[in-house]
mmCIF file of C-alpha atoms in Angstrom:
data_model
loop_
_atom_site.group_PDB
_atom_site.id
_atom_site.type_symbol
_atom_site.label_atom_id
_atom_site.label_comp_id
_atom_site.label_asym_id
_atom_site.label_seq_id
_atom_site.Cartn_x
_atom_site.Cartn_y
_atom_site.Cartn_z
ATOM 1 C CA MET A 207 3.843 2.737 15.494
ATOM 2 C CA ALA A 208 4.549 0.737 12.254
ATOM 3 C CA SER A 209 1.933 2.438 9.982
ATOM 4 C CA LEU A 210 -0.967 4.690 9.889
ATOM 5 C CA GLU A 211 -3.580 4.287 7.067
ATOM 6 C CA ARG A 212 -6.097 7.018 6.675
ATOM 7 C CA ARG A 213 -9.417 6.248 5.198
ATOM 8 C CA HIS A 214 -10.541 7.937 2.086
ATOM 9 C CA ALA A 215 -10.899 11.801 2.328
ATOM 10 C CA SER A 216 -14.398 12.009 2.856
ATOM 11 C CA LYS A 217 -14.264 9.790 6.000
ATOM 12 C CA ALA A 218 -12.629 10.849 9.412
ATOM 13 C CA THR A 219 -11.236 7.534 10.264
ATOM 14 C CA LEU A 220 -7.807 6.213 11.090
ATOM 15 C CA ALA A 221 -6.463 2.951 11.350
ATOM 16 C CA PRO A 222 -2.895 3.078 13.306
ATOM 17 C CA LEU A 223 -0.764 -0.102 13.125
ATOM 18 C CA THR A 224 1.636 -0.899 15.984
ATOM 19 C CA HIS A 225 4.042 -3.928 16.112
ATOM 20 C CA SER A 226 1.451 -5.939 17.849
ATOM 21 C CA GLN A 227 -1.296 -8.467 17.178
ATOM 22 C CA GLN A 228 -3.908 -5.807 17.155
ATOM 23 C CA VAL A 229 -5.591 -3.298 14.524
ATOM 24 C CA ARG A 230 -7.084 -0.260 16.351
ATOM 25 C CA ILE A 231 -9.539 2.038 14.316
ATOM 26 C CA TRP A 232 -10.060 5.591 15.436
ATOM 27 C CA ASP A 233 -12.466 8.253 14.964
ATOM 28 C CA ALA A 234 -10.284 11.397 14.146
ATOM 29 C CA ARG A 235 -13.049 13.675 15.130
ATOM 30 C CA THR A 236 -13.225 12.579 18.717
ATOM 31 C CA SER A 237 -9.749 11.084 19.009
ATOM 32 C CA LYS A 238 -11.307 7.930 20.481
ATOM 33 C CA CYS A 239 -10.684 4.321 19.566
ATOM 34 C CA VAL A 240 -13.947 2.908 18.185
ATOM 35 C CA GLN A 241 -12.577 -0.651 17.339
ATOM 36 C CA ALA A 242 -9.737 -2.988 18.466
ATOM 37 C CA ILE A 243 -9.418 -6.118 16.191
ATOM 38 C CA GLU A 244 -7.196 -8.923 16.898
ATOM 39 C CA THR A 245 -4.885 -10.424 14.178
ATOM 40 C CA ARG A 246 -2.581 -13.463 13.778
ATOM 41 C CA GLY A 247 0.792 -11.979 14.083
ATOM 42 C CA GLU A 248 3.123 -8.923 14.462
ATOM 43 C CA ASN A 249 1.554 -6.348 12.076
ATOM 44 C CA ILE A 250 3.767 -4.168 9.658
ATOM 45 C CA ASN A 251 1.435 -3.197 6.784
ATOM 46 C CA ILE A 252 -2.045 -2.039 6.310
ATOM 47 C CA ARG A 253 -4.415 -0.749 3.703
ATOM 48 C CA TRP A 254 -8.012 0.336 3.442
ATOM 49 C CA SER A 255 -10.192 -0.924 0.749
ATOM 50 C CA PRO A 256 -11.461 1.889 -1.600
ATOM 51 C CA ASP A 257 -15.096 1.633 -0.264
ATOM 52 C CA GLY A 258 -13.701 1.852 3.377
ATOM 53 C CA GLN A 259 -15.463 -1.518 4.423
ATOM 54 C CA HIS A 260 -12.440 -3.805 4.633
ATOM 55 C CA ILE A 261 -8.827 -3.571 5.783
ATOM 56 C CA ALA A 262 -5.995 -5.707 4.615
ATOM 57 C CA VAL A 263 -3.193 -6.420 7.212
ATOM 58 C CA GLY A 264 0.052 -7.951 6.660
ATOM 59 C CA ASP A 265 2.565 -9.367 9.469
ATOM 60 C CA LYS A 266 6.021 -10.365 9.746
ATOM 61 C CA GLU A 267 5.172 -13.820 9.114
ATOM 62 C CA ASP A 268 3.581 -13.348 5.771
ATOM 63 C CA ASN A 269 0.085 -13.447 6.688
ATOM 64 C CA ILE A 270 -2.530 -11.368 5.058
ATOM 65 C CA SER A 271 -5.684 -10.815 7.167
ATOM 66 C CA LEU A 272 -8.844 -9.527 5.531
ATOM 67 C CA ILE A 273 -10.847 -7.649 7.975
ATOM 68 C CA GLU A 274 -14.488 -6.243 7.775
ATOM 69 C CA THR A 275 -14.717 -3.187 9.687
ATOM 70 C CA ARG A 276 -18.531 -3.303 10.245
ATOM 71 C CA LYS A 277 -18.381 -6.518 12.156
ATOM 72 C CA GLY A 278 -14.848 -5.760 13.636
ATOM 73 C CA LYS A 279 -13.153 -9.062 12.816
ATOM 74 C CA ALA A 280 -10.983 -10.849 10.608
ATOM 75 C CA LEU A 281 -12.770 -12.687 7.629
ATOM 76 C CA LYS A 282 -9.648 -14.450 6.453
ATOM 77 C CA ASN A 283 -6.078 -15.059 7.285
ATOM 78 C CA ILE A 284 -4.043 -16.063 4.498
ATOM 79 C CA LYS A 285 -0.624 -17.588 4.836
ATOM 80 C CA PHE A 286 1.641 -16.970 1.928
ATOM 81 C CA PRO A 287 4.551 -19.294 1.274
ATOM 82 C CA HIS A 288 6.886 -16.541 0.354
ATOM 83 C CA GLU A 289 7.511 -13.000 1.452
ATOM 84 C CA VAL A 290 4.763 -10.455 0.977
ATOM 85 C CA ASN A 291 4.905 -6.846 1.880
ATOM 86 C CA GLU A 292 2.800 -3.703 1.288
ATOM 87 C CA MET A 293 -0.513 -4.075 -0.501
ATOM 88 C CA ALA A 294 -3.059 -2.029 -2.255
ATOM 89 C CA TRP A 295 -6.340 -2.081 -4.026
ATOM 90 C CA ASP A 296 -6.729 -0.096 -7.099
ATOM 91 C CA HIS A 297 -9.285 2.690 -7.259
ATOM 92 C CA SER A 298 -12.020 0.558 -8.700
ATOM 93 C CA GLY A 299 -11.573 -2.047 -5.828
ATOM 94 C CA ARG A 300 -11.583 -4.838 -8.415
ATOM 95 C CA LEU A 301 -7.662 -5.569 -8.473
ATOM 96 C CA PHE A 302 -5.563 -6.154 -5.396
ATOM 97 C CA PHE A 303 -1.835 -5.885 -5.862
ATOM 98 C CA LEU A 304 0.724 -7.365 -3.461
ATOM 99 C CA THR A 305 4.330 -6.600 -3.328
ATOM 100 C CA THR A 306 6.723 -9.601 -2.743
ATOM 101 C CA GLY A 307 10.192 -10.667 -1.858
ATOM 102 C CA SER A 308 11.007 -11.817 -5.483
ATOM 103 C CA GLY A 309 10.944 -8.306 -7.121
ATOM 104 C CA ALA A 310 7.462 -8.715 -8.606
ATOM 105 C CA VAL A 311 3.978 -7.611 -7.752
ATOM 106 C CA ASN A 312 1.235 -10.144 -7.802
ATOM 107 C CA VAL A 313 -2.253 -8.765 -8.974
ATOM 108 C CA PHE A 314 -5.273 -10.788 -7.814
ATOM 109 C CA ARG A 315 -9.019 -10.287 -8.996
ATOM 110 C CA CYS A 316 -11.652 -8.978 -6.708
ATOM 111 C CA ALA A 317 -15.248 -8.467 -6.611
ATOM 112 C CA LEU A 318 -17.747 -6.552 -4.882
ATOM 113 C CA GLU A 319 -17.469 -9.145 -1.726
ATOM 114 C CA ALA A 320 -14.792 -11.555 -3.058
ATOM 115 C CA PHE A 321 -10.933 -11.841 -3.438
ATOM 116 C CA HIS A 322 -9.893 -14.410 -5.758
ATOM 117 C CA PRO A 323 -7.249 -14.689 -8.413
ATOM 118 C CA ILE A 324 -8.295 -15.610 -11.942
ATOM 119 C CA ARG A 325 -5.967 -17.485 -14.329
ATOM 120 C CA LEU A 326 -5.058 -15.674 -17.553
ATOM 121 C CA SER A 327 -2.493 -15.891 -20.346
ATOM 122 C CA GLN A 328 0.320 -13.593 -19.473
ATOM 123 C CA SER A 329 1.400 -13.128 -23.029
ATOM 124 C CA TYR A 330 -0.990 -9.970 -22.903
ATOM 125 C CA CYS A 331 -2.966 -8.725 -20.146
ATOM 126 C CA ASN A 332 -3.932 -5.488 -18.889
ATOM 127 C CA GLN A 333 -6.375 -4.055 -16.448
ATOM 128 C CA GLU A 334 -9.486 -3.969 -18.841
ATOM 129 C CA MET A 335 -8.976 -7.727 -19.264
ATOM 130 C CA LEU A 336 -8.498 -8.335 -15.579
ATOM 131 C CA GLN A 337 -11.801 -6.534 -14.732
ATOM 132 C CA ARG A 338 -13.735 -8.100 -17.527
ATOM 133 C CA PRO A 339 -16.688 -10.328 -16.112
ATOM 134 C CA SER A 340 -15.778 -14.020 -16.116
ATOM 135 C CA PRO A 341 -18.132 -16.794 -16.107
ATOM 136 C CA ASP A 342 -15.573 -19.086 -13.870
ATOM 137 C CA PHE A 343 -15.293 -16.059 -11.436
ATOM 138 C CA ALA A 344 -19.198 -15.537 -11.330
ATOM 139 C CA ALA A 345 -19.574 -19.170 -10.158
ATOM 140 C CA LEU A 346 -17.787 -18.329 -6.906
ATOM 141 C CA VAL A 347 -19.488 -17.574 -3.576
ATOM 142 C CA CYS A 348 -18.743 -13.820 -3.163
ATOM 143 C CA ARG A 349 -17.655 -13.510 0.234
ATOM 144 C CA TYR A 350 -14.061 -12.547 1.451
ATOM 145 C CA SER A 351 -14.421 -15.487 3.829
ATOM 146 C CA ASP A 352 -14.904 -18.266 1.328
ATOM 147 C CA VAL A 353 -11.883 -17.415 -0.942
ATOM 148 C CA LEU A 354 -8.188 -17.424 -1.096
ATOM 149 C CA THR A 355 -7.595 -20.957 0.433
ATOM 150 C CA PRO A 356 -3.752 -22.037 0.439
ATOM 151 C CA GLY A 357 -4.170 -23.855 -2.938
ATOM 152 C CA GLU A 358 -5.694 -21.041 -4.651
ATOM 153 C CA LEU A 359 -3.081 -18.401 -4.289
ATOM 154 C CA GLU A 360 -2.115 -18.038 -8.052
ATOM 155 C CA PRO A 361 -2.226 -14.351 -8.920
ATOM 156 C CA ALA A 362 -4.024 -13.340 -12.240
ATOM 157 C CA LEU A 363 -0.968 -11.493 -13.356
ATOM 158 C CA THR A 364 2.612 -11.081 -12.115
ATOM 159 C CA LEU A 365 4.548 -7.649 -12.798
ATOM 160 C CA VAL A 366 8.126 -7.803 -12.840
ATOM 161 C CA GLY A 367 10.039 -4.519 -12.481
ATOM 162 C CA HIS A 368 12.681 -4.906 -9.762
ATOM 163 C CA THR A 369 15.722 -6.997 -9.355
ATOM 164 C CA ALA A 370 15.268 -7.271 -5.654
ATOM 165 C CA ASN A 371 12.563 -7.323 -2.969
ATOM 166 C CA CYS A 372 9.397 -4.939 -3.526
ATOM 167 C CA TYR A 373 8.596 -3.163 -0.385
ATOM 168 C CA CYS A 374 6.088 -0.564 -0.938
ATOM 169 C CA ILE A 375 3.257 0.199 -3.575
ATOM 170 C CA GLU A 376 1.030 3.542 -3.756
ATOM 171 C CA PHE A 377 -1.639 4.719 -6.411
ATOM 172 C CA ASP A 378 -2.048 8.202 -7.286
ATOM 173 C CA PRO A 379 -5.119 10.146 -6.630
ATOM 174 C CA SER A 380 -5.901 10.593 -10.184
ATOM 175 C CA GLY A 381 -5.783 6.761 -10.732
ATOM 176 C CA ASP A 382 -3.574 7.064 -13.682
ATOM 177 C CA HIS A 383 -0.421 5.558 -12.287
ATOM 178 C CA PHE A 384 1.028 3.484 -9.234
ATOM 179 C CA ALA A 385 4.434 3.438 -8.022
ATOM 180 C CA VAL A 386 6.514 0.448 -6.603
ATOM 181 C CA GLY A 387 9.596 0.677 -4.211
ATOM 182 C CA GLY A 388 12.204 -1.728 -4.056
ATOM 183 C CA ALA A 389 15.406 -2.965 -2.294
ATOM 184 C CA ASP A 390 17.116 -2.168 -5.575
ATOM 185 C CA ALA A 391 16.764 1.539 -4.735
ATOM 186 C CA LEU A 392 14.565 2.205 -7.450
ATOM 187 C CA VAL A 393 10.987 3.612 -7.733
ATOM 188 C CA SER A 394 9.029 2.193 -10.651
ATOM 189 C CA LEU A 395 6.071 4.161 -12.056
ATOM 190 C CA TRP A 396 3.377 1.888 -13.797
ATOM 191 C CA ASN A 397 0.402 3.036 -16.025
ATOM 192 C CA THR A 398 -2.571 1.719 -14.261
ATOM 193 C CA LYS A 399 -4.637 0.857 -17.409
ATOM 194 C CA GLU A 400 -2.069 -1.079 -19.245
ATOM 195 C CA LEU A 401 -0.136 -2.579 -16.296
ATOM 196 C CA VAL A 402 3.169 -1.454 -17.814
ATOM 197 C CA CYS A 403 6.072 0.322 -16.349
ATOM 198 C CA VAL A 404 6.549 3.658 -17.818
ATOM 199 C CA ALA A 405 9.275 5.005 -15.878
ATOM 200 C CA THR A 406 11.823 4.538 -12.935
ATOM 201 C CA PHE A 407 13.267 6.916 -10.447
ATOM 202 C CA SER A 408 16.879 6.349 -9.351
ATOM 203 C CA ASN A 409 17.826 9.262 -6.881
ATOM 204 C CA LEU A 410 18.273 7.084 -4.077
ATOM 205 C CA GLU A 411 21.073 4.688 -3.056
ATOM 206 C CA TRP A 412 19.593 2.566 -0.428
ATOM 207 C CA PRO A 413 16.359 0.129 -0.432
ATOM 208 C CA VAL A 414 13.082 2.367 -0.670
ATOM 209 C CA ARG A 415 10.738 1.923 2.316
ATOM 210 C CA THR A 416 7.958 4.202 1.517
ATOM 211 C CA ILE A 417 6.280 6.320 -1.238
ATOM 212 C CA SER A 418 3.632 8.761 -1.694
ATOM 213 C CA PHE A 419 1.995 10.864 -4.442
ATOM 214 C CA SER A 420 1.068 14.471 -4.045
ATOM 215 C CA CYS A 421 -2.668 15.549 -4.021
ATOM 216 C CA ASP A 422 -2.406 16.599 -7.793
ATOM 217 C CA SER A 423 -0.517 13.482 -8.785
ATOM 218 C CA ALA A 424 2.411 15.763 -9.870
ATOM 219 C CA TYR A 425 4.906 14.681 -7.608
ATOM 220 C CA ILE A 426 6.222 11.441 -5.788
ATOM 221 C CA ALA A 427 7.980 11.357 -2.661
ATOM 222 C CA SER A 428 10.129 8.285 -1.593
ATOM 223 C CA GLY A 429 12.102 7.386 1.697
ATOM 224 C CA SER A 430 15.006 5.033 2.360
ATOM 225 C CA GLU A 431 17.996 4.853 4.716
ATOM 226 C CA ASP A 432 19.405 7.710 2.428
ATOM 227 C CA PRO A 433 20.032 11.004 4.455
ATOM 228 C CA LEU A 434 17.209 12.657 2.452
ATOM 229 C CA VAL A 435 13.632 12.257 1.180
ATOM 230 C CA ASP A 436 13.316 12.366 -2.570
ATOM 231 C CA VAL A 437 10.657 14.584 -4.242
ATOM 232 C CA SER A 438 10.571 14.050 -7.959
ATOM 233 C CA HIS A 439 8.118 15.337 -10.927
ATOM 234 C CA VAL A 440 6.160 12.254 -12.119
ATOM 235 C CA GLN A 441 6.122 13.481 -15.717
ATOM 236 C CA THR A 442 9.699 14.329 -16.134
ATOM 237 C CA GLY A 443 11.499 12.298 -13.451
ATOM 238 C CA LYS A 444 13.575 15.043 -12.513
ATOM 239 C CA GLN A 445 14.212 15.551 -8.716
ATOM 240 C CA ALA A 446 12.233 18.730 -7.424
ATOM 241 C CA TYR A 447 13.524 18.567 -3.804
ATOM 242 C CA ALA A 448 15.845 16.702 -1.676
ATOM 243 C CA ILE A 449 14.669 16.948 1.791
ATOM 244 C CA PRO A 450 17.599 16.482 4.297
ATOM 245 C CA CYS A 451 16.994 14.068 7.148
ATOM 246 C CA LYS A 452 19.184 12.864 9.799
ATOM 247 C CA ALA A 453 17.797 9.231 9.912
ATOM 248 C CA PRO A 454 16.292 6.584 7.783
ATOM 249 C CA SER A 455 12.797 7.229 6.660
ATOM 250 C CA ASN A 456 9.975 4.924 7.787
ATOM 251 C CA THR A 457 6.909 6.707 6.174
ATOM 252 C CA VAL A 458 6.177 9.751 3.694
ATOM 253 C CA ALA A 459 2.726 11.084 3.315
ATOM 254 C CA TRP A 460 1.310 13.951 1.516
ATOM 255 C CA HIS A 461 -1.820 15.835 2.615
ATOM 256 C CA PRO A 462 -4.831 14.628 0.745
ATOM 257 C CA THR A 463 -5.641 18.339 -0.517
ATOM 258 C CA LYS A 464 -2.568 20.567 0.092
ATOM 259 C CA MET A 465 1.009 20.369 -1.015
ATOM 260 C CA LEU A 466 2.288 19.603 2.318
ATOM 261 C CA LEU A 467 4.506 16.490 3.051
ATOM 262 C CA ALA A 468 4.850 14.833 6.352
ATOM 263 C CA TYR A 469 7.722 12.433 7.151
ATOM 264 C CA ALA A 470 9.032 10.233 10.034
ATOM 265 C CA GLY A 471 12.017 7.829 10.604
ATOM 266 C CA ASP A 472 14.534 6.448 13.132
ATOM 267 C CA ASP A 473 15.319 9.710 14.803
ATOM 268 C CA LYS A 474 17.073 9.174 18.055
ATOM 269 C CA ASP A 475 17.215 11.665 21.104
ATOM 270 C CA LYS A 476 20.624 12.403 22.940
ATOM 271 C CA MET A 477 19.914 9.360 25.105
ATOM 272 C CA GLY A 478 19.662 7.149 22.010
ATOM 273 C CA ARG A 479 16.027 6.590 22.674
ATOM 274 C CA ASP A 480 13.397 6.829 19.779
ATOM 275 C CA GLU A 481 12.388 10.416 19.296
ATOM 276 C CA GLY A 482 9.020 9.740 18.008
ATOM 277 C CA SER A 483 8.954 12.886 15.742
ATOM 278 C CA LEU A 484 7.107 14.107 12.748
ATOM 279 C CA ARG A 485 8.220 16.634 10.279
ATOM 280 C CA ILE A 486 6.215 18.500 7.581
ATOM 281 C CA PHE A 487 7.800 20.053 4.477
ATOM 282 C CA GLY A 488 5.916 22.535 2.416
ATOM 283 C CA PHE A 489 4.958 25.475 4.801
ATOM 284 C CA SER A 490 6.244 28.876 3.551
ATOM 285 C CA THR A 491 8.895 30.466 5.810
#
């Protein structure tokens, strides 16, 4: 399994992602697959929209598919001319963030039923400006299927904070910050309102593959090829825990309401086969 994306806490819906051309949506209450949606390529990244009505899926060929869950089909398949990795909507659903191979995060403007970049001066631009209604934007047809054509992929804003590929991105539950992990072994912390980098975490030595905020937004966990999962205080930047692991980490995820951290990696059994294990940190001994 390449990735697992949980719908927001009020919904019991999961969207597992395997290395195949398909996204399956499961009802966690019944453990049944309720939808299987075909995509263009071998999928590696997935993200729910804040309203739970759309899913963004990325594959190894730098295609982003926008899926409407009610219809169970891809509304748009966008081929990017450069490396794109994890993506995320902000909590308002109006901004879409896409990590890239250039060490930058591209920010696109969204509307209730549209996804389209606007062109703004980058001399000064924050989230309030990006979310401000624009007459030019209002003239567009507000549907996912009618926007993001190959000639209209210019981002509203480009956030540069890493010297190498950006791989992962995550917003904290409070909505105050988001974090980006990169191949330069750094995790950058950004203010969501001003869209400026306010801190970096440098406790790892290998490219950061996965990050996750705790339910109270006080801690950030990050995993890489290092033999540990780093857990740091968001406010101070100091390492709180270094969780030992025997293999590179593929995913870390905090529980939505409890101080429990799940993590999984490339662990092998004695025969050299994938172990397929999931570990949880935080239970009292």
